[in-house]
Amino acid sequence: MMRSNWRAVALLSAGLVLAGGCGRFGGGRDGAKVKGFGQEKNRKEEAVPVEVVRLTRGPMEAILRLSSNLEAERAVTVYAQAPRLVRELLVEEGDAVKKGQLLVRLQDDEQRLALQKAESQYRQAKEEFERQQKLYDQQLVAEQVYIDAHHALDQAKVAYDEARQALSYTRVRAPISGIVTERLVNLGDSVTINQALFKIVDFDSIVARVYVPEKDLRRLKVGQPARIFATALGEKPLAGKVLRISPVVDPKTGTIKVTVAVPNQPGLRPGLFVDVELVTDVHPDAILIPKRALVYDNDQVFAFRVGMDHRAHRVEVKILLQTADTVEPVDGFAPGDMLVVAGQAGLKDGTLVRLPGEPEPTAYEGKKGDRRRPRDARRKRP
């Protein structure tokens, strides 16, 4: 009986030892699994650091930007009208002249003598005609004598006028007011008929001619403002305006010639290269989105807006107007919206983000899907 009891005790002890070993082996492995699952479940979602801007309202302009070279609408070349020697030069390059001002005197000795002779003959013919007219009125001479005297007077008048004109050709005058841009003759030169002597430009007639695509014709009108940028004159633009719009479209280029008046400023020169901005529309109270916030995906444009949940939400941007660095959306945005402008390359819709100067947010801060901007972000600008 005692042997049987000891055998039962021994078997029971062995069973307990095996059970304990299995418990340690199996329990340790299962315990690791449970512990690992808990760690994964409790691990925080890492936030992506980004930079943002707060949207504001402001004026927005629709602009056509084109290039041109300045031209003077009133520019003339002054020619000699008689073959003579240059006796006196009265102006030099860069001089301002008035219309009718004397520029150069040519040799005029022969013309002066010819004028004196013609003037004398004209006076004699006039006196003779007046004498014959009195006699004819008294019926003391025949009608033919009177007619011949009248004819002689007419011929003398023509000769006198021609002599005066020939003398005037020796005095070359400015046909317009402006600046002498070129002197093409020297003192003592023997000039010929139609030889160029000077070039004069009216700097108050400076224009820029640009060629606008026909699709933009409806956006153009005479008098609308324009800005002219010239590298040679610095960054400040000149204020111009549309002077004329051509009534025809060039069939080869599909463009319309637009003439822009440019105010006269020191440093402006015909031929100067300029950029012309035509302001075709103005929205004084537009939502302004910096182009740094835009992300392009094939034909779609979108931005990431940070909500109260500290997550970046992808929002489509439909562009109404745009400039070199700003766009105005059709709708979908409001002043104060926070848009990501740096760090958006790694974002997806709903990505947890961290703004500069803010503590690390957790996945449970803010209800997911709350697209309003973060509370801290509303209190301070990034």
mmCIF file of C-alpha atoms in Angstrom:
data_model
loop_
_atom_site.group_PDB
_atom_site.id
_atom_site.type_symbol
_atom_site.label_atom_id
_atom_site.label_comp_id
_atom_site.label_asym_id
_atom_site.label_seq_id
_atom_site.Cartn_x
_atom_site.Cartn_y
_atom_site.Cartn_z
ATOM 1 C CA MET A 1 0.000 0.000 0.000
ATOM 2 C CA MET A 2 2.844 2.362 0.861
ATOM 3 C CA ARG A 3 4.593 1.549 -2.449
ATOM 4 C CA SER A 4 1.430 2.386 -4.360
ATOM 5 C CA ASN A 5 1.088 5.742 -2.659
ATOM 6 C CA TRP A 6 4.716 6.686 -3.355
ATOM 7 C CA ARG A 7 4.264 5.725 -7.023
ATOM 8 C CA ALA A 8 1.225 8.003 -7.289
ATOM 9 C CA VAL A 9 3.106 10.848 -5.675
ATOM 10 C CA ALA A 10 6.036 10.390 -8.047
ATOM 11 C CA LEU A 11 3.817 10.362 -11.112
ATOM 12 C CA LEU A 12 2.008 13.451 -9.904
ATOM 13 C CA SER A 13 5.288 15.298 -9.304
ATOM 14 C CA ALA A 14 6.596 14.425 -12.756
ATOM 15 C CA GLY A 15 3.384 15.677 -14.309
ATOM 16 C CA LEU A 16 3.665 18.938 -12.447
ATOM 17 C CA VAL A 17 7.271 19.386 -13.566
ATOM 18 C CA LEU A 18 6.361 18.775 -17.212
ATOM 19 C CA ALA A 19 3.390 21.044 -16.930
ATOM 20 C CA GLY A 20 5.580 23.745 -15.422
ATOM 21 C CA GLY A 21 8.143 23.391 -18.234
ATOM 22 C CA CYS A 22 5.499 23.541 -20.903
ATOM 23 C CA GLY A 23 4.030 26.509 -19.179
ATOM 24 C CA ARG A 24 7.372 28.342 -19.174
ATOM 25 C CA PHE A 25 8.074 27.543 -22.812
ATOM 26 C CA GLY A 26 4.647 28.121 -24.214
ATOM 27 C CA GLY A 27 3.807 30.954 -21.873
ATOM 28 C CA GLY A 28 7.004 32.850 -22.732
ATOM 29 C CA ARG A 29 6.352 32.687 -26.450
ATOM 30 C CA ASP A 30 2.711 33.645 -26.197
ATOM 31 C CA GLY A 31 3.634 36.376 -23.780
ATOM 32 C CA ALA A 32 6.071 37.848 -26.290
ATOM 33 C CA LYS A 33 3.363 37.855 -28.916
ATOM 34 C CA VAL A 34 0.933 39.669 -26.700
ATOM 35 C CA LYS A 35 3.537 42.160 -25.583
ATOM 36 C CA GLY A 36 4.612 42.859 -29.211
ATOM 37 C CA PHE A 37 1.031 43.401 -30.349
ATOM 38 C CA GLY A 38 0.505 45.861 -27.584
ATOM 39 C CA GLN A 39 3.611 47.827 -28.557
ATOM 40 C CA GLU A 40 2.486 48.100 -32.193
ATOM 41 C CA LYS A 41 -0.957 49.181 -31.169
ATOM 42 C CA ASN A 42 0.292 51.862 -28.756
ATOM 43 C CA ARG A 43 3.061 53.263 -31.039
ATOM 44 C CA LYS A 44 2.505 57.014 -31.966
ATOM 45 C CA GLU A 45 2.043 58.062 -35.622
ATOM 46 C CA GLU A 46 4.985 60.256 -36.632
ATOM 47 C CA ALA A 47 4.087 63.753 -37.899
ATOM 48 C CA VAL A 48 5.714 65.170 -41.034
ATOM 49 C CA PRO A 49 7.278 68.634 -40.499
ATOM 50 C CA VAL A 50 5.947 71.230 -42.948
ATOM 51 C CA GLU A 51 5.892 74.977 -43.479
ATOM 52 C CA VAL A 52 2.611 76.762 -44.097
ATOM 53 C CA VAL A 53 1.202 80.146 -45.062
ATOM 54 C CA ARG A 54 -2.076 81.706 -44.042
ATOM 55 C CA LEU A 55 -4.244 82.820 -46.977
ATOM 56 C CA THR A 56 -5.211 86.483 -47.222
ATOM 57 C CA ARG A 57 -7.219 88.713 -49.525
ATOM 58 C CA GLY A 58 -5.723 91.305 -51.843
ATOM 59 C CA PRO A 59 -5.825 92.782 -55.353
ATOM 60 C CA MET A 60 -5.257 90.404 -58.244
ATOM 61 C CA GLU A 61 -4.527 91.385 -61.838
ATOM 62 C CA ALA A 62 -4.796 89.468 -65.079
ATOM 63 C CA ILE A 63 -1.715 90.357 -67.095
ATOM 64 C CA LEU A 64 -0.433 89.776 -70.613
ATOM 65 C CA ARG A 65 3.371 90.027 -70.673
ATOM 66 C CA LEU A 66 5.024 90.703 -74.042
ATOM 67 C CA SER A 67 8.344 92.016 -75.350
ATOM 68 C CA SER A 68 9.121 94.837 -77.753
ATOM 69 C CA ASN A 69 11.637 97.461 -78.817
ATOM 70 C CA LEU A 70 10.774 101.118 -78.344
ATOM 71 C CA GLU A 71 10.044 103.180 -81.439
ATOM 72 C CA ALA A 72 9.442 106.867 -82.096
ATOM 73 C CA GLU A 73 6.294 107.521 -84.099
ATOM 74 C CA ARG A 74 7.596 110.926 -85.165
ATOM 75 C CA ALA A 75 11.116 110.549 -86.503
ATOM 76 C CA VAL A 76 12.377 112.263 -89.654
ATOM 77 C CA THR A 77 15.443 112.442 -91.837
ATOM 78 C CA VAL A 78 16.232 115.954 -93.099
ATOM 79 C CA TYR A 79 17.420 116.088 -96.739
ATOM 80 C CA ALA A 80 19.161 118.736 -98.827
ATOM 81 C CA GLN A 81 16.910 120.250 -101.497
ATOM 82 C CA ALA A 82 19.641 121.903 -103.523
ATOM 83 C CA PRO A 83 23.252 121.057 -104.502
ATOM 84 C CA ARG A 84 25.362 123.478 -102.485
ATOM 85 C CA LEU A 85 28.364 123.781 -100.165
ATOM 86 C CA VAL A 86 27.738 123.635 -96.406
ATOM 87 C CA ARG A 87 28.538 127.112 -95.114
ATOM 88 C CA GLU A 88 27.365 126.928 -91.468
ATOM 89 C CA LEU A 89 26.238 124.166 -89.080
ATOM 90 C CA LEU A 90 23.954 125.467 -86.337
ATOM 91 C CA VAL A 91 23.048 122.295 -84.357
ATOM 92 C CA GLU A 92 24.801 119.203 -83.107
ATOM 93 C CA GLU A 93 23.768 115.679 -82.102
ATOM 94 C CA GLY A 94 21.786 115.708 -78.860
ATOM 95 C CA ASP A 95 20.483 119.252 -79.348
ATOM 96 C CA ALA A 96 16.783 119.923 -78.822
ATOM 97 C CA VAL A 97 15.218 121.785 -81.739
ATOM 98 C CA LYS A 98 11.855 123.375 -82.454
ATOM 99 C CA LYS A 99 9.847 122.997 -85.626
ATOM 100 C CA GLY A 100 11.099 125.549 -88.175
ATOM 101 C CA GLN A 101 14.423 126.122 -86.414
ATOM 102 C CA LEU A 102 17.415 126.735 -88.720
ATOM 103 C CA LEU A 103 19.778 123.741 -88.782
ATOM 104 C CA VAL A 104 22.316 124.527 -91.513
ATOM 105 C CA ARG A 105 23.092 127.262 -94.035
ATOM 106 C CA LEU A 106 24.256 126.334 -97.516
ATOM 107 C CA GLN A 107 26.120 128.581 -99.940
ATOM 108 C CA ASP A 108 23.581 131.112 -101.270
ATOM 109 C CA ASP A 109 25.449 133.785 -103.261
ATOM 110 C CA GLU A 110 23.848 132.902 -106.600
ATOM 111 C CA GLN A 111 20.415 132.567 -105.067
ATOM 112 C CA ARG A 112 20.618 135.964 -103.415
ATOM 113 C CA LEU A 113 21.549 137.651 -106.707
ATOM 114 C CA ALA A 114 18.831 135.766 -108.552
ATOM 115 C CA LEU A 115 16.275 136.844 -105.962
ATOM 116 C CA GLN A 116 17.321 140.489 -106.196
ATOM 117 C CA LYS A 117 16.988 140.384 -109.973
ATOM 118 C CA ALA A 118 13.604 138.673 -109.866
ATOM 119 C CA GLU A 119 12.343 141.085 -107.237
ATOM 120 C CA SER A 120 13.385 144.089 -109.360
ATOM 121 C CA GLN A 121 11.695 142.696 -112.465
ATOM 122 C CA TYR A 122 8.558 141.975 -110.493
ATOM 123 C CA ARG A 123 8.371 145.566 -109.214
ATOM 124 C CA GLN A 124 8.826 146.923 -112.747
ATOM 125 C CA ALA A 125 6.140 144.621 -114.126
ATOM 126 C CA LYS A 126 3.778 145.634 -111.351
ATOM 127 C CA GLU A 127 4.330 149.343 -111.989
ATOM 128 C CA GLU A 128 3.852 148.866 -115.728
ATOM 129 C CA PHE A 129 0.642 146.937 -115.197
ATOM 130 C CA GLU A 130 -0.760 149.613 -112.889
ATOM 131 C CA ARG A 131 0.079 152.314 -115.482
ATOM 132 C CA GLN A 132 -1.524 150.375 -118.328
ATOM 133 C CA GLN A 133 -4.569 149.642 -116.193
ATOM 134 C CA LYS A 134 -5.192 153.365 -115.645
ATOM 135 C CA LEU A 135 -4.825 154.059 -119.348
ATOM 136 C CA TYR A 136 -7.120 151.179 -120.208
ATOM 137 C CA ASP A 137 -9.740 152.441 -117.768
ATOM 138 C CA GLN A 138 -9.586 155.797 -119.591
ATOM 139 C CA GLN A 139 -9.805 153.924 -122.902
ATOM 140 C CA LEU A 140 -6.460 155.419 -123.965
ATOM 141 C CA VAL A 141 -4.836 152.053 -124.846
ATOM 142 C CA ALA A 142 -6.043 148.982 -126.604
ATOM 143 C CA GLU A 143 -7.264 146.008 -124.625
ATOM 144 C CA GLN A 144 -4.392 143.846 -125.884
ATOM 145 C CA VAL A 145 -1.847 146.235 -124.376
ATOM 146 C CA TYR A 146 -3.591 145.849 -121.012
ATOM 147 C CA ILE A 147 -3.671 142.045 -121.371
ATOM 148 C CA ASP A 148 0.033 141.901 -122.255
ATOM 149 C CA ALA A 149 0.927 143.981 -119.201
ATOM 150 C CA HIS A 150 -1.120 141.682 -116.960
ATOM 151 C CA HIS A 151 0.579 138.632 -118.442
ATOM 152 C CA ALA A 152 4.041 140.156 -117.919
ATOM 153 C CA LEU A 153 3.163 140.821 -114.274
ATOM 154 C CA ASP A 154 2.118 137.209 -113.759
ATOM 155 C CA GLN A 155 5.367 135.916 -115.252
ATOM 156 C CA ALA A 156 7.449 138.268 -113.111
ATOM 157 C CA LYS A 157 5.578 137.084 -109.989
ATOM 158 C CA VAL A 158 6.296 133.437 -110.811
ATOM 159 C CA ALA A 159 9.998 134.190 -111.370
ATOM 160 C CA TYR A 160 10.131 136.084 -108.077
ATOM 161 C CA ASP A 161 8.489 133.228 -106.144
ATOM 162 C CA GLU A 162 10.869 130.695 -107.693
ATOM 163 C CA ALA A 163 13.876 132.808 -106.715
ATOM 164 C CA ARG A 164 12.606 133.072 -103.145
ATOM 165 C CA GLN A 165 12.098 129.316 -102.977
ATOM 166 C CA ALA A 166 15.574 128.633 -104.368
ATOM 167 C CA LEU A 167 17.062 130.829 -101.659
ATOM 168 C CA SER A 168 14.990 129.068 -98.985
ATOM 169 C CA TYR A 169 16.535 125.747 -100.033
ATOM 170 C CA THR A 170 19.892 127.062 -98.816
ATOM 171 C CA ARG A 171 18.444 127.371 -95.306
ATOM 172 C CA VAL A 172 17.623 123.906 -93.964
ATOM 173 C CA ARG A 173 15.062 123.950 -91.145
ATOM 174 C CA ALA A 174 13.680 121.356 -88.716
ATOM 175 C CA PRO A 175 10.377 119.872 -89.952
ATOM 176 C CA ILE A 176 9.398 118.733 -86.410
ATOM 177 C CA SER A 177 10.318 119.474 -82.817
ATOM 178 C CA GLY A 178 12.579 116.911 -81.206
ATOM 179 C CA ILE A 179 16.169 115.857 -80.576
ATOM 180 C CA VAL A 180 18.901 115.728 -83.222
ATOM 181 C CA THR A 181 19.974 112.088 -83.048
ATOM 182 C CA GLU A 182 22.392 112.106 -86.012
ATOM 183 C CA ARG A 183 24.387 114.718 -87.916
ATOM 184 C CA LEU A 184 25.286 113.305 -91.314
ATOM 185 C CA VAL A 185 27.108 116.288 -92.836
ATOM 186 C CA ASN A 186 30.232 118.304 -92.066
ATOM 187 C CA LEU A 187 31.142 121.940 -92.552
ATOM 188 C CA GLY A 188 32.413 122.520 -96.093
ATOM 189 C CA ASP A 189 30.799 119.406 -97.574
ATOM 190 C CA SER A 190 29.336 119.686 -101.043
ATOM 191 C CA VAL A 191 25.878 118.201 -100.736
ATOM 192 C CA THR A 192 23.607 116.978 -103.496
ATOM 193 C CA ILE A 193 19.847 117.039 -103.862
ATOM 194 C CA ASN A 194 18.160 114.529 -101.504
ATOM 195 C CA GLN A 195 21.338 113.918 -99.506
ATOM 196 C CA ALA A 196 20.578 113.138 -95.831
ATOM 197 C CA LEU A 197 21.795 115.856 -93.462
ATOM 198 C CA PHE A 198 20.219 115.185 -90.037
ATOM 199 C CA LYS A 199 17.929 112.786 -88.182
ATOM 200 C CA ILE A 200 15.473 114.188 -85.656
ATOM 201 C CA VAL A 201 13.339 112.194 -83.197
ATOM 202 C CA ASP A 202 10.397 113.435 -81.157
ATOM 203 C CA PHE A 203 10.897 111.659 -77.833
ATOM 204 C CA ASP A 204 7.361 112.537 -76.779
ATOM 205 C CA SER A 205 6.127 110.054 -79.383
ATOM 206 C CA ILE A 206 7.877 106.945 -77.993
ATOM 207 C CA VAL A 207 5.743 103.791 -78.291
ATOM 208 C CA ALA A 208 6.083 100.046 -77.875
ATOM 209 C CA ARG A 209 4.378 97.858 -80.458
ATOM 210 C CA VAL A 210 3.406 94.404 -79.200
ATOM 211 C CA TYR A 211 1.594 91.562 -80.923
ATOM 212 C CA VAL A 212 -1.191 89.983 -78.902
ATOM 213 C CA PRO A 213 -2.738 86.555 -79.671
ATOM 214 C CA GLU A 214 -6.180 86.909 -81.215
ATOM 215 C CA LYS A 215 -7.754 84.876 -78.383
ATOM 216 C CA ASP A 216 -7.003 87.791 -76.050
ATOM 217 C CA LEU A 217 -8.636 90.417 -78.288
ATOM 218 C CA ARG A 218 -11.769 90.606 -76.116
ATOM 219 C CA ARG A 219 -9.573 91.553 -73.149
ATOM 220 C CA LEU A 220 -8.106 94.612 -74.885
ATOM 221 C CA LYS A 221 -9.386 98.167 -75.151
ATOM 222 C CA VAL A 222 -7.914 101.558 -75.978
ATOM 223 C CA GLY A 223 -6.836 103.416 -72.858
ATOM 224 C CA GLN A 224 -6.325 100.401 -70.613
ATOM 225 C CA PRO A 225 -3.217 100.610 -68.407
ATOM 226 C CA ALA A 226 0.126 99.088 -69.254
ATOM 227 C CA ARG A 227 3.433 98.754 -67.443
ATOM 228 C CA ILE A 228 6.770 99.024 -69.227
ATOM 229 C CA PHE A 229 9.888 97.417 -67.768
ATOM 230 C CA ALA A 230 13.355 98.262 -69.098
ATOM 231 C CA THR A 231 16.442 96.669 -67.572
ATOM 232 C CA ALA A 232 18.452 99.757 -68.494
ATOM 233 C CA LEU A 233 16.147 101.942 -66.369
ATOM 234 C CA GLY A 234 16.009 99.788 -63.230
ATOM 235 C CA GLU A 235 13.221 97.706 -61.717
ATOM 236 C CA LYS A 236 10.577 100.434 -61.384
ATOM 237 C CA PRO A 237 8.057 100.186 -64.259
ATOM 238 C CA LEU A 238 6.844 103.087 -66.373
ATOM 239 C CA ALA A 239 3.104 103.703 -66.556
ATOM 240 C CA GLY A 240 1.827 103.539 -70.128
ATOM 241 C CA LYS A 241 -1.510 102.944 -71.811
ATOM 242 C CA VAL A 242 -2.922 101.308 -74.925
ATOM 243 C CA LEU A 243 -2.912 103.922 -77.686
ATOM 244 C CA ARG A 244 -4.224 101.937 -80.658
ATOM 245 C CA ILE A 245 -5.431 98.434 -81.487
ATOM 246 C CA SER A 246 -5.090 97.273 -85.070
ATOM 247 C CA PRO A 247 -8.445 96.470 -86.712
ATOM 248 C CA VAL A 248 -7.022 93.397 -88.471
ATOM 249 C CA VAL A 249 -5.495 90.078 -87.428
ATOM 250 C CA ASP A 250 -2.269 88.960 -89.061
ATOM 251 C CA PRO A 251 -3.295 85.706 -90.808
ATOM 252 C CA LYS A 252 0.265 84.349 -90.674
ATOM 253 C CA THR A 253 0.825 84.777 -86.944
ATOM 254 C CA GLY A 254 -2.730 85.026 -85.607
ATOM 255 C CA THR A 255 -1.794 88.161 -83.673
ATOM 256 C CA ILE A 256 -3.043 91.739 -83.388
ATOM 257 C CA LYS A 257 -0.725 94.749 -83.332
ATOM 258 C CA VAL A 258 -1.231 96.849 -80.211
ATOM 259 C CA THR A 259 0.506 100.224 -79.868
ATOM 260 C CA VAL A 260 1.334 101.258 -76.302
ATOM 261 C CA ALA A 261 2.163 104.888 -75.489
ATOM 262 C CA VAL A 262 5.242 105.277 -73.282
ATOM 263 C CA PRO A 263 5.760 108.460 -71.223
ATOM 264 C CA ASN A 264 8.979 110.305 -72.003
ATOM 265 C CA GLN A 265 11.555 109.639 -69.298
ATOM 266 C CA PRO A 266 15.297 110.322 -69.062
ATOM 267 C CA GLY A 267 17.132 107.345 -70.488
ATOM 268 C CA LEU A 268 14.450 106.260 -72.946
ATOM 269 C CA ARG A 269 15.802 105.608 -76.413
ATOM 270 C CA PRO A 270 14.288 104.256 -79.618
ATOM 271 C CA GLY A 271 15.426 100.665 -80.004
ATOM 272 C CA LEU A 272 15.541 100.007 -76.243
ATOM 273 C CA PHE A 273 14.348 96.466 -75.371
ATOM 274 C CA VAL A 274 11.396 96.439 -72.975
ATOM 275 C CA ASP A 275 8.842 94.088 -71.451
ATOM 276 C CA VAL A 276 5.239 95.265 -71.620
ATOM 277 C CA GLU A 277 2.530 94.168 -69.191
ATOM 278 C CA LEU A 278 -1.055 94.775 -70.276
ATOM 279 C CA VAL A 279 -3.451 94.754 -67.318
ATOM 280 C CA THR A 280 -6.559 93.100 -68.745
ATOM 281 C CA ASP A 281 -8.563 92.545 -65.543
ATOM 282 C CA VAL A 282 -8.428 93.517 -61.853
ATOM 283 C CA HIS A 283 -10.038 91.716 -58.878
ATOM 284 C CA PRO A 284 -9.541 94.026 -55.854
ATOM 285 C CA ASP A 285 -10.525 91.489 -53.142
ATOM 286 C CA ALA A 286 -9.249 88.113 -54.292
ATOM 287 C CA ILE A 287 -8.085 85.111 -52.258
ATOM 288 C CA LEU A 288 -4.336 84.900 -52.888
ATOM 289 C CA ILE A 289 -2.587 81.525 -53.050
ATOM 290 C CA PRO A 290 1.199 81.517 -53.489
ATOM 291 C CA LYS A 291 2.352 79.250 -56.282
ATOM 292 C CA ARG A 292 4.723 77.615 -53.793
ATOM 293 C CA ALA A 293 1.669 75.889 -52.340
ATOM 294 C CA LEU A 294 0.607 74.287 -55.618
ATOM 295 C CA VAL A 295 1.241 70.655 -56.488
ATOM 296 C CA TYR A 296 0.757 69.437 -60.044
ATOM 297 C CA ASP A 297 -0.511 65.937 -60.785
ATOM 298 C CA ASN A 298 -0.936 65.452 -64.528
ATOM 299 C CA ASP A 299 -3.699 67.916 -65.484
ATOM 300 C CA GLN A 300 -4.827 68.532 -61.917
ATOM 301 C CA VAL A 301 -3.598 71.266 -59.595
ATOM 302 C CA PHE A 302 -4.072 70.911 -55.854
ATOM 303 C CA ALA A 303 -2.768 72.104 -52.485
ATOM 304 C CA PHE A 304 -2.556 70.643 -48.983
ATOM 305 C CA ARG A 305 -4.654 72.448 -46.369
ATOM 306 C CA VAL A 306 -3.883 71.802 -42.685
ATOM 307 C CA GLY A 307 -6.985 71.175 -40.565
ATOM 308 C CA MET A 308 -7.771 71.151 -36.820
ATOM 309 C CA ASP A 309 -6.810 67.486 -36.772
ATOM 310 C CA HIS A 310 -3.198 68.454 -37.654
ATOM 311 C CA ARG A 311 -3.573 66.587 -40.897
ATOM 312 C CA ALA A 312 -2.881 67.761 -44.445
ATOM 313 C CA HIS A 313 -5.935 67.471 -46.651
ATOM 314 C CA ARG A 314 -5.554 67.507 -50.422
ATOM 315 C CA VAL A 315 -7.777 70.169 -52.044
ATOM 316 C CA GLU A 316 -8.125 70.799 -55.781
ATOM 317 C CA VAL A 317 -7.239 74.318 -56.958
ATOM 318 C CA LYS A 318 -9.159 75.692 -59.934
ATOM 319 C CA ILE A 319 -7.263 78.761 -61.118
ATOM 320 C CA LEU A 320 -9.202 81.899 -62.062
ATOM 321 C CA LEU A 321 -6.347 84.423 -62.428
ATOM 322 C CA GLN A 322 -2.612 84.132 -61.963
ATOM 323 C CA THR A 323 0.569 86.190 -61.915
ATOM 324 C CA ALA A 324 4.198 85.128 -61.825
ATOM 325 C CA ASP A 325 3.996 83.978 -58.181
ATOM 326 C CA THR A 326 0.323 84.023 -57.132
ATOM 327 C CA VAL A 327 -2.988 82.500 -58.215
ATOM 328 C CA GLU A 328 -6.605 83.299 -57.440
ATOM 329 C CA PRO A 329 -8.812 80.205 -57.012
ATOM 330 C CA VAL A 330 -12.327 79.942 -58.383
ATOM 331 C CA ASP A 331 -13.641 78.801 -54.989
ATOM 332 C CA GLY A 332 -12.991 76.401 -52.115
ATOM 333 C CA PHE A 333 -10.685 78.580 -49.992
ATOM 334 C CA ALA A 334 -11.118 81.253 -47.329
ATOM 335 C CA PRO A 335 -8.917 83.836 -45.602
ATOM 336 C CA GLY A 336 -6.940 82.218 -42.795
ATOM 337 C CA ASP A 337 -6.711 78.792 -44.424
ATOM 338 C CA MET A 338 -3.308 77.225 -43.789
ATOM 339 C CA LEU A 339 -1.650 75.808 -46.916
ATOM 340 C CA VAL A 340 1.566 73.806 -46.981
ATOM 341 C CA VAL A 341 4.334 75.557 -48.933
ATOM 342 C CA ALA A 342 7.301 73.360 -47.948
ATOM 343 C CA GLY A 343 7.391 69.642 -47.241
ATOM 344 C CA GLN A 344 4.394 68.672 -49.356
ATOM 345 C CA ALA A 345 6.426 66.284 -51.525
ATOM 346 C CA GLY A 346 5.957 63.432 -49.041
ATOM 347 C CA LEU A 347 2.371 64.154 -48.105
ATOM 348 C CA LYS A 348 -0.764 62.199 -48.838
ATOM 349 C CA ASP A 349 -4.342 63.113 -48.117
ATOM 350 C CA GLY A 350 -4.727 62.836 -44.336
ATOM 351 C CA THR A 351 -1.024 62.794 -43.406
ATOM 352 C CA LEU A 352 -0.334 63.967 -39.838
ATOM 353 C CA VAL A 353 1.829 67.121 -39.959
ATOM 354 C CA ARG A 354 3.754 69.315 -37.534
ATOM 355 C CA LEU A 355 4.066 73.071 -37.973
ATOM 356 C CA PRO A 356 7.245 75.003 -37.102
ATOM 357 C CA GLY A 357 7.475 75.829 -33.391
ATOM 358 C CA GLU A 358 4.715 73.412 -32.372
ATOM 359 C CA PRO A 359 5.076 70.323 -30.159
ATOM 360 C CA GLU A 360 4.880 66.899 -31.750
ATOM 361 C CA PRO A 361 1.159 66.200 -32.324
ATOM 362 C CA THR A 362 -0.303 62.756 -31.649
ATOM 363 C CA ALA A 363 -2.638 60.768 -33.805
ATOM 364 C CA TYR A 364 -5.468 61.387 -31.354
ATOM 365 C CA GLU A 365 -5.077 65.187 -31.226
ATOM 366 C CA GLY A 366 -8.133 66.540 -32.998
ATOM 367 C CA LYS A 367 -10.768 64.339 -34.478
ATOM 368 C CA LYS A 368 -9.545 62.834 -37.756
ATOM 369 C CA GLY A 369 -11.327 64.479 -40.619
ATOM 370 C CA ASP A 370 -11.602 67.881 -38.920
ATOM 371 C CA ARG A 371 -10.292 70.050 -41.758
ATOM 372 C CA ARG A 372 -10.231 73.311 -39.859
ATOM 373 C CA ARG A 373 -6.811 74.830 -39.242
ATOM 374 C CA PRO A 374 -4.985 73.919 -35.977
ATOM 375 C CA ARG A 375 -5.895 75.886 -32.853
ATOM 376 C CA ASP A 376 -2.273 76.872 -32.203
ATOM 377 C CA ALA A 377 -1.795 77.830 -35.841
ATOM 378 C CA ARG A 378 -4.683 80.265 -35.571
ATOM 379 C CA ARG A 379 -3.036 81.986 -32.620
ATOM 380 C CA LYS A 380 0.290 82.659 -34.338
ATOM 381 C CA ARG A 381 1.665 82.946 -37.806
ATOM 382 C CA PRO A 382 4.202 80.294 -38.809
#
